[in-house]
């Protein structure tokens, strides 16, 4: 839907995490994907899971917390999205 850039979008992300912590909305499955090393395919798997979830009509949030990674926005073709 959109790409959030940090630190500018920090408040939006914190609000979404706070909603989960406070029990706002329906319960949701949370999946963490961690690669053992660069090139292991963790970003590809995370993107595939998120795209599949969204296509199934589920509310989906994909967070890239790797400050050294290439960015999931690039993997999803959203690097020019605002």
PDB file of N, CA and C in Angstrom:
ATOM      1  N   UNK A   1       0.820  -1.193   0.000  1.00  0.00           N
ATOM      2  CA  UNK A   1       0.000   0.000   0.000  1.00  0.00           C
ATOM      3  C   UNK A   1       0.865   1.257   0.000  1.00  0.00           C
ATOM      4  N   UNK A   2       1.871   1.294   0.858  1.00  0.00           N
ATOM      5  CA  UNK A   2       2.801   2.408   0.864  1.00  0.00           C
ATOM      6  C   UNK A   2       4.110   1.994   1.528  1.00  0.00           C
ATOM      7  N   UNK A   3       5.122   2.798   1.307  1.00  0.00           N
ATOM      8  CA  UNK A   3       6.437   2.545   1.898  1.00  0.00           C
ATOM      9  C   UNK A   3       6.669   3.581   2.982  1.00  0.00           C
ATOM     10  N   UNK A   4       7.077   3.114   4.129  1.00  0.00           N
ATOM     11  CA  UNK A   4       7.343   3.984   5.268  1.00  0.00           C
ATOM     12  C   UNK A   4       8.852   4.064   5.454  1.00  0.00           C
ATOM     13  N   UNK A   5       9.383   5.233   5.476  1.00  0.00           N
ATOM     14  CA  UNK A   5      10.821   5.413   5.665  1.00  0.00           C
ATOM     15  C   UNK A   5      11.087   5.878   7.091  1.00  0.00           C
ATOM     16  N   UNK A   6      12.051   5.264   7.716  1.00  0.00           N
ATOM     17  CA  UNK A   6      12.461   5.659   9.060  1.00  0.00           C
ATOM     18  C   UNK A   6      13.684   6.548   8.967  1.00  0.00           C
ATOM     19  N   UNK A   7      13.847   7.516   9.813  1.00  0.00           N
ATOM     20  CA  UNK A   7      13.093   7.762  11.025  1.00  0.00           C
ATOM     21  C   UNK A   7      11.834   8.614  10.832  1.00  0.00           C
ATOM     22  N   UNK A   8      11.597   9.144   9.636  1.00  0.00           N
ATOM     23  CA  UNK A   8      10.460  10.048   9.432  1.00  0.00           C
ATOM     24  C   UNK A   8       9.118   9.411   9.786  1.00  0.00           C
ATOM     25  N   UNK A   9       8.945   8.130   9.485  1.00  0.00           N
ATOM     26  CA  UNK A   9       7.681   7.462   9.733  1.00  0.00           C
ATOM     27  C   UNK A   9       7.624   6.719  11.053  1.00  0.00           C
ATOM     28  N   UNK A  10       8.531   7.054  11.952  1.00  0.00           N
ATOM     29  CA  UNK A  10       8.621   6.338  13.228  1.00  0.00           C
ATOM     30  C   UNK A  10       7.308   6.360  14.005  1.00  0.00           C
ATOM     31  N   UNK A  11       6.647   7.499  14.086  1.00  0.00           N
ATOM     32  CA  UNK A  11       5.426   7.599  14.886  1.00  0.00           C
ATOM     33  C   UNK A  11       4.339   6.681  14.360  1.00  0.00           C
ATOM     34  N   UNK A  12       4.197   6.592  13.035  1.00  0.00           N
ATOM     35  CA  UNK A  12       3.188   5.708  12.446  1.00  0.00           C
ATOM     36  C   UNK A  12       3.467   4.265  12.851  1.00  0.00           C
ATOM     37  N   UNK A  13       4.721   3.833  12.755  1.00  0.00           N
ATOM     38  CA  UNK A  13       5.085   2.464  13.109  1.00  0.00           C
ATOM     39  C   UNK A  13       4.886   2.208  14.598  1.00  0.00           C
ATOM     40  N   UNK A  14       5.279   3.150  15.427  1.00  0.00           N
ATOM     41  CA  UNK A  14       5.090   3.006  16.873  1.00  0.00           C
ATOM     42  C   UNK A  14       3.597   2.894  17.202  1.00  0.00           C
ATOM     43  N   UNK A  15       2.769   3.672  16.528  1.00  0.00           N
ATOM     44  CA  UNK A  15       1.320   3.593  16.752  1.00  0.00           C
ATOM     45  C   UNK A  15       0.775   2.210  16.388  1.00  0.00           C
ATOM     46  N   UNK A  16       1.244   1.625  15.288  1.00  0.00           N
ATOM     47  CA  UNK A  16       0.775   0.283  14.888  1.00  0.00           C
ATOM     48  C   UNK A  16       1.215  -0.759  15.913  1.00  0.00           C
ATOM     49  N   UNK A  17       2.449  -0.675  16.388  1.00  0.00           N
ATOM     50  CA  UNK A  17       2.952  -1.622  17.388  1.00  0.00           C
ATOM     51  C   UNK A  17       2.194  -1.442  18.699  1.00  0.00           C
ATOM     52  N   UNK A  18       1.902  -0.193  19.073  1.00  0.00           N
ATOM     53  CA  UNK A  18       1.146   0.078  20.301  1.00  0.00           C
ATOM     54  C   UNK A  18      -0.261  -0.504  20.200  1.00  0.00           C
ATOM     55  N   UNK A  19      -0.879  -0.422  19.018  1.00  0.00           N
ATOM     56  CA  UNK A  19      -2.210  -1.015  18.828  1.00  0.00           C
ATOM     57  C   UNK A  19      -2.183  -2.501  19.157  1.00  0.00           C
ATOM     58  N   UNK A  20      -1.151  -3.181  18.700  1.00  0.00           N
ATOM     59  CA  UNK A  20      -1.025  -4.621  18.963  1.00  0.00           C
ATOM     60  C   UNK A  20      -0.842  -4.863  20.459  1.00  0.00           C
ATOM     61  N   UNK A  21       0.046  -4.106  21.076  1.00  0.00           N
ATOM     62  CA  UNK A  21       0.333  -4.283  22.499  1.00  0.00           C
ATOM     63  C   UNK A  21      -0.891  -3.999  23.366  1.00  0.00           C
ATOM     64  N   UNK A  22      -1.737  -3.066  22.933  1.00  0.00           N
ATOM     65  CA  UNK A  22      -2.923  -2.685  23.698  1.00  0.00           C
ATOM     66  C   UNK A  22      -4.142  -3.530  23.346  1.00  0.00           C
ATOM     67  N   UNK A  23      -3.984  -4.445  22.412  1.00  0.00           N
ATOM     68  CA  UNK A  23      -5.100  -5.312  22.040  1.00  0.00           C
ATOM     69  C   UNK A  23      -6.145  -4.658  21.170  1.00  0.00           C
ATOM     70  N   UNK A  24      -5.789  -3.579  20.485  1.00  0.00           N
ATOM     71  CA  UNK A  24      -6.718  -2.903  19.583  1.00  0.00           C
ATOM     72  C   UNK A  24      -6.854  -3.742  18.306  1.00  0.00           C
ATOM     73  N   UNK A  25      -8.073  -3.957  17.880  1.00  0.00           N
ATOM     74  CA  UNK A  25      -8.289  -4.728  16.658  1.00  0.00           C
ATOM     75  C   UNK A  25      -8.299  -6.222  16.932  1.00  0.00           C
ATOM     76  N   UNK A  26      -8.396  -6.965  15.855  1.00  0.00           N
ATOM     77  CA  UNK A  26      -8.436  -8.423  15.947  1.00  0.00           C
ATOM     78  C   UNK A  26      -7.047  -8.990  16.216  1.00  0.00           C
ATOM     79  N   UNK A  27      -6.977 -10.137  16.891  1.00  0.00           N
ATOM     80  CA  UNK A  27      -5.683 -10.796  17.068  1.00  0.00           C
ATOM     81  C   UNK A  27      -5.088 -11.141  15.702  1.00  0.00           C
ATOM     82  N   UNK A  28      -3.780 -11.148  15.624  1.00  0.00           N
ATOM     83  CA  UNK A  28      -3.132 -11.411  14.340  1.00  0.00           C
ATOM     84  C   UNK A  28      -1.936 -12.328  14.513  1.00  0.00           C
ATOM     85  N   UNK A  29      -1.698 -13.114  13.504  1.00  0.00           N
ATOM     86  CA  UNK A  29      -0.517 -13.953  13.450  1.00  0.00           C
ATOM     87  C   UNK A  29       0.692 -13.066  13.159  1.00  0.00           C
ATOM     88  N   UNK A  30       1.762 -13.274  13.894  1.00  0.00           N
ATOM     89  CA  UNK A  30       2.992 -12.528  13.667  1.00  0.00           C
ATOM     90  C   UNK A  30       4.088 -13.504  13.285  1.00  0.00           C
ATOM     91  N   UNK A  31       4.791 -13.210  12.198  1.00  0.00           N
ATOM     92  CA  UNK A  31       5.851 -14.077  11.709  1.00  0.00           C
ATOM     93  C   UNK A  31       7.141 -13.269  11.634  1.00  0.00           C
ATOM     94  N   UNK A  32       8.208 -13.785  12.226  1.00  0.00           N
ATOM     95  CA  UNK A  32       9.518 -13.156  12.128  1.00  0.00           C
ATOM     96  C   UNK A  32      10.401 -13.990  11.220  1.00  0.00           C
ATOM     97  N   UNK A  33      11.089 -13.340  10.299  1.00  0.00           N
ATOM     98  CA  UNK A  33      11.991 -14.033   9.378  1.00  0.00           C
ATOM     99  C   UNK A  33      13.384 -13.469   9.601  1.00  0.00           C
ATOM    100  N   UNK A  34      14.317 -14.343   9.957  1.00  0.00           N
ATOM    101  CA  UNK A  34      15.691 -13.922  10.213  1.00  0.00           C
ATOM    102  C   UNK A  34      16.628 -14.769   9.371  1.00  0.00           C
ATOM    103  N   UNK A  35      17.472 -14.116   8.616  1.00  0.00           N
ATOM    104  CA  UNK A  35      18.450 -14.830   7.787  1.00  0.00           C
ATOM    105  C   UNK A  35      19.700 -15.145   8.582  1.00  0.00           C
ATOM    106  N   UNK A  36      20.298 -16.271   8.298  1.00  0.00           N
ATOM    107  CA  UNK A  36      21.526 -16.665   8.984  1.00  0.00           C
ATOM    108  C   UNK A  36      22.740 -15.878   8.506  1.00  0.00           C
ATOM    109  N   UNK A  37      22.651 -15.367   7.288  1.00  0.00           N
ATOM    110  CA  UNK A  37      23.741 -14.579   6.705  1.00  0.00           C
ATOM    111  C   UNK A  37      23.193 -13.899   5.463  1.00  0.00           C
ATOM    112  N   UNK A  38      23.932 -12.970   4.939  1.00  0.00           N
ATOM    113  CA  UNK A  38      23.519 -12.302   3.711  1.00  0.00           C
ATOM    114  C   UNK A  38      23.370 -13.301   2.580  1.00  0.00           C
ATOM    115  N   UNK A  39      22.298 -13.175   1.810  1.00  0.00           N
ATOM    116  CA  UNK A  39      22.074 -14.067   0.686  1.00  0.00           C
ATOM    117  C   UNK A  39      21.338 -15.344   1.040  1.00  0.00           C
ATOM    118  N   UNK A  40      20.887 -15.470   2.276  1.00  0.00           N
ATOM    119  CA  UNK A  40      20.189 -16.688   2.704  1.00  0.00           C
ATOM    120  C   UNK A  40      18.756 -16.743   2.184  1.00  0.00           C
ATOM    121  N   UNK A  41      18.213 -15.606   1.738  1.00  0.00           N
ATOM    122  CA  UNK A  41      16.864 -15.581   1.193  1.00  0.00           C
ATOM    123  C   UNK A  41      15.797 -15.088   2.157  1.00  0.00           C
ATOM    124  N   UNK A  42      16.199 -14.540   3.300  1.00  0.00           N
ATOM    125  CA  UNK A  42      15.226 -14.077   4.290  1.00  0.00           C
ATOM    126  C   UNK A  42      14.352 -12.947   3.742  1.00  0.00           C
ATOM    127  N   UNK A  43      14.935 -12.013   3.036  1.00  0.00           N
ATOM    128  CA  UNK A  43      14.152 -10.902   2.475  1.00  0.00           C
ATOM    129  C   UNK A  43      13.160 -11.408   1.440  1.00  0.00           C
ATOM    130  N   UNK A  44      13.598 -12.332   0.606  1.00  0.00           N
ATOM    131  CA  UNK A  44      12.710 -12.896  -0.408  1.00  0.00           C
ATOM    132  C   UNK A  44      11.554 -13.638   0.246  1.00  0.00           C
ATOM    133  N   UNK A  45      11.843 -14.428   1.268  1.00  0.00           N
ATOM    134  CA  UNK A  45      10.795 -15.157   1.976  1.00  0.00           C
ATOM    135  C   UNK A  45       9.831 -14.192   2.666  1.00  0.00           C
ATOM    136  N   UNK A  46      10.363 -13.168   3.336  1.00  0.00           N
ATOM    137  CA  UNK A  46       9.509 -12.192   4.021  1.00  0.00           C
ATOM    138  C   UNK A  46       8.583 -11.490   3.027  1.00  0.00           C
ATOM    139  N   UNK A  47       9.112 -11.100   1.882  1.00  0.00           N
ATOM    140  CA  UNK A  47       8.289 -10.450   0.855  1.00  0.00           C
ATOM    141  C   UNK A  47       7.221 -11.401   0.331  1.00  0.00           C
ATOM    142  N   UNK A  48       7.598 -12.654   0.079  1.00  0.00           N
ATOM    143  CA  UNK A  48       6.634 -13.631  -0.432  1.00  0.00           C
ATOM    144  C   UNK A  48       5.502 -13.878   0.568  1.00  0.00           C
ATOM    145  N   UNK A  49       5.847 -13.978   1.844  1.00  0.00           N
ATOM    146  CA  UNK A  49       4.824 -14.164   2.870  1.00  0.00           C
ATOM    147  C   UNK A  49       3.873 -12.971   2.926  1.00  0.00           C
ATOM    148  N   UNK A  50       4.436 -11.764   2.879  1.00  0.00           N
ATOM    149  CA  UNK A  50       3.608 -10.559   2.958  1.00  0.00           C
ATOM    150  C   UNK A  50       2.712 -10.413   1.735  1.00  0.00           C
ATOM    151  N   UNK A  51       3.251 -10.649   0.551  1.00  0.00           N
ATOM    152  CA  UNK A  51       2.449 -10.533  -0.671  1.00  0.00           C
ATOM    153  C   UNK A  51       1.326 -11.568  -0.668  1.00  0.00           C
ATOM    154  N   UNK A  52       1.636 -12.790  -0.286  1.00  0.00           N
ATOM    155  CA  UNK A  52       0.624 -13.842  -0.232  1.00  0.00           C
ATOM    156  C   UNK A  52      -0.469 -13.497   0.772  1.00  0.00           C
ATOM    157  N   UNK A  53      -0.068 -13.006   1.927  1.00  0.00           N
ATOM    158  CA  UNK A  53      -1.026 -12.610   2.952  1.00  0.00           C
ATOM    159  C   UNK A  53      -1.955 -11.509   2.437  1.00  0.00           C
ATOM    160  N   UNK A  54      -1.367 -10.495   1.824  1.00  0.00           N
ATOM    161  CA  UNK A  54      -2.165  -9.376   1.305  1.00  0.00           C
ATOM    162  C   UNK A  54      -3.110  -9.843   0.203  1.00  0.00           C
ATOM    163  N   UNK A  55      -2.639 -10.732  -0.667  1.00  0.00           N
ATOM    164  CA  UNK A  55      -3.496 -11.242  -1.747  1.00  0.00           C
ATOM    165  C   UNK A  55      -4.657 -12.069  -1.210  1.00  0.00           C
ATOM    166  N   UNK A  56      -4.472 -12.652  -0.042  1.00  0.00           N
ATOM    167  CA  UNK A  56      -5.546 -13.424   0.593  1.00  0.00           C
ATOM    168  C   UNK A  56      -6.526 -12.515   1.328  1.00  0.00           C
ATOM    169  N   UNK A  57      -6.275 -11.205   1.286  1.00  0.00           N
ATOM    170  CA  UNK A  57      -7.180 -10.249   1.901  1.00  0.00           C
ATOM    171  C   UNK A  57      -6.927 -10.008   3.378  1.00  0.00           C
ATOM    172  N   UNK A  58      -5.789 -10.459   3.875  1.00  0.00           N
ATOM    173  CA  UNK A  58      -5.454 -10.259   5.285  1.00  0.00           C
ATOM    174  C   UNK A  58      -4.739  -8.927   5.470  1.00  0.00           C
ATOM    175  N   UNK A  59      -4.980  -8.285   6.605  1.00  0.00           N
ATOM    176  CA  UNK A  59      -4.248  -7.060   6.924  1.00  0.00           C
ATOM    177  C   UNK A  59      -2.785  -7.449   7.107  1.00  0.00           C
ATOM    178  N   UNK A  60      -1.907  -6.782   6.410  1.00  0.00           N
ATOM    179  CA  UNK A  60      -0.507  -7.193   6.364  1.00  0.00           C
ATOM    180  C   UNK A  60       0.413  -6.005   6.603  1.00  0.00           C
ATOM    181  N   UNK A  61       1.407  -6.221   7.440  1.00  0.00           N
ATOM    182  CA  UNK A  61       2.435  -5.209   7.687  1.00  0.00           C
ATOM    183  C   UNK A  61       3.781  -5.898   7.575  1.00  0.00           C
ATOM    184  N   UNK A  62       4.630  -5.395   6.704  1.00  0.00           N
ATOM    185  CA  UNK A  62       5.973  -5.943   6.495  1.00  0.00           C
ATOM    186  C   UNK A  62       6.971  -4.916   6.995  1.00  0.00           C
ATOM    187  N   UNK A  63       7.806  -5.309   7.961  1.00  0.00           N
ATOM    188  CA  UNK A  63       8.788  -4.401   8.555  1.00  0.00           C
ATOM    189  C   UNK A  63      10.187  -4.922   8.258  1.00  0.00           C
ATOM    190  N   UNK A  64      11.025  -4.073   7.703  1.00  0.00           N
ATOM    191  CA  UNK A  64      12.430  -4.401   7.472  1.00  0.00           C
ATOM    192  C   UNK A  64      13.244  -3.732   8.566  1.00  0.00           C
ATOM    193  N   UNK A  65      13.741  -4.503   9.509  1.00  0.00           N
ATOM    194  CA  UNK A  65      14.496  -3.950  10.637  1.00  0.00           C
ATOM    195  C   UNK A  65      16.001  -4.120  10.478  1.00  0.00           C
ATOM    196  N   UNK A  66      16.449  -4.425   9.275  1.00  0.00           N
ATOM    197  CA  UNK A  66      17.879  -4.610   9.022  1.00  0.00           C
ATOM    198  C   UNK A  66      18.477  -3.307   8.498  1.00  0.00           C
ATOM    199  N   UNK A  67      19.210  -2.571   9.340  1.00  0.00           N
ATOM    200  CA  UNK A  67      19.759  -1.293   8.890  1.00  0.00           C
ATOM    201  C   UNK A  67      20.838  -1.452   7.821  1.00  0.00           C
ATOM    202  N   UNK A  68      21.362  -2.647   7.656  1.00  0.00           N
ATOM    203  CA  UNK A  68      22.414  -2.872   6.664  1.00  0.00           C
ATOM    204  C   UNK A  68      21.890  -3.534   5.400  1.00  0.00           C
ATOM    205  N   UNK A  69      20.600  -3.868   5.373  1.00  0.00           N
ATOM    206  CA  UNK A  69      20.024  -4.543   4.215  1.00  0.00           C
ATOM    207  C   UNK A  69      19.739  -3.578   3.082  1.00  0.00           C
ATOM    208  N   UNK A  70      19.414  -4.163   1.931  1.00  0.00           N
ATOM    209  CA  UNK A  70      19.122  -3.368   0.739  1.00  0.00           C
ATOM    210  C   UNK A  70      17.771  -2.699   0.766  1.00  0.00           C
ATOM    211  N   UNK A  71      16.886  -3.169   1.625  1.00  0.00           N
ATOM    212  CA  UNK A  71      15.558  -2.580   1.731  1.00  0.00           C
ATOM    213  C   UNK A  71      14.512  -3.418   1.037  1.00  0.00           C
ATOM    214  N   UNK A  72      13.457  -3.761   1.769  1.00  0.00           N
ATOM    215  CA  UNK A  72      12.381  -4.546   1.177  1.00  0.00           C
ATOM    216  C   UNK A  72      11.583  -3.738   0.165  1.00  0.00           C
ATOM    217  N   UNK A  73      11.632  -2.420   0.266  1.00  0.00           N
ATOM    218  CA  UNK A  73      10.954  -1.596  -0.728  1.00  0.00           C
ATOM    219  C   UNK A  73      11.512  -1.879  -2.116  1.00  0.00           C
ATOM    220  N   UNK A  74      12.813  -2.084  -2.207  1.00  0.00           N
ATOM    221  CA  UNK A  74      13.443  -2.391  -3.492  1.00  0.00           C
ATOM    222  C   UNK A  74      13.019  -3.777  -3.968  1.00  0.00           C
ATOM    223  N   UNK A  75      13.000  -4.747  -3.066  1.00  0.00           N
ATOM    224  CA  UNK A  75      12.604  -6.111  -3.427  1.00  0.00           C
ATOM    225  C   UNK A  75      11.159  -6.160  -3.939  1.00  0.00           C
ATOM    226  N   UNK A  76      10.316  -5.272  -3.403  1.00  0.00           N
ATOM    227  CA  UNK A  76       8.902  -5.237  -3.807  1.00  0.00           C
ATOM    228  C   UNK A  76       8.611  -4.245  -4.924  1.00  0.00           C
ATOM    229  N   UNK A  77       9.637  -3.538  -5.370  1.00  0.00           N
ATOM    230  CA  UNK A  77       9.447  -2.565  -6.440  1.00  0.00           C
ATOM    231  C   UNK A  77       8.784  -1.282  -5.996  1.00  0.00           C
ATOM    232  N   UNK A  78       8.875  -0.972  -4.700  1.00  0.00           N
ATOM    233  CA  UNK A  78       8.216   0.219  -4.177  1.00  0.00           C
ATOM    234  C   UNK A  78       9.158   1.332  -3.781  1.00  0.00           C
ATOM    235  N   UNK A  79      10.358   1.321  -4.308  1.00  0.00           N
ATOM    236  CA  UNK A  79      11.340   2.319  -3.890  1.00  0.00           C
ATOM    237  C   UNK A  79      10.964   3.753  -4.250  1.00  0.00           C
ATOM    238  N   UNK A  80      10.048   3.933  -5.191  1.00  0.00           N
ATOM    239  CA  UNK A  80       9.620   5.298  -5.537  1.00  0.00           C
ATOM    240  C   UNK A  80       8.295   5.667  -4.886  1.00  0.00           C
ATOM    241  N   UNK A  81       7.685   4.735  -4.123  1.00  0.00           N
ATOM    242  CA  UNK A  81       6.409   5.017  -3.457  1.00  0.00           C
ATOM    243  C   UNK A  81       6.628   5.971  -2.297  1.00  0.00           C
ATOM    244  N   UNK A  82       5.591   6.726  -1.982  1.00  0.00           N
ATOM    245  CA  UNK A  82       5.680   7.659  -0.849  1.00  0.00           C
ATOM    246  C   UNK A  82       4.635   7.318   0.163  1.00  0.00           C
TER     247      UNK A  82
END
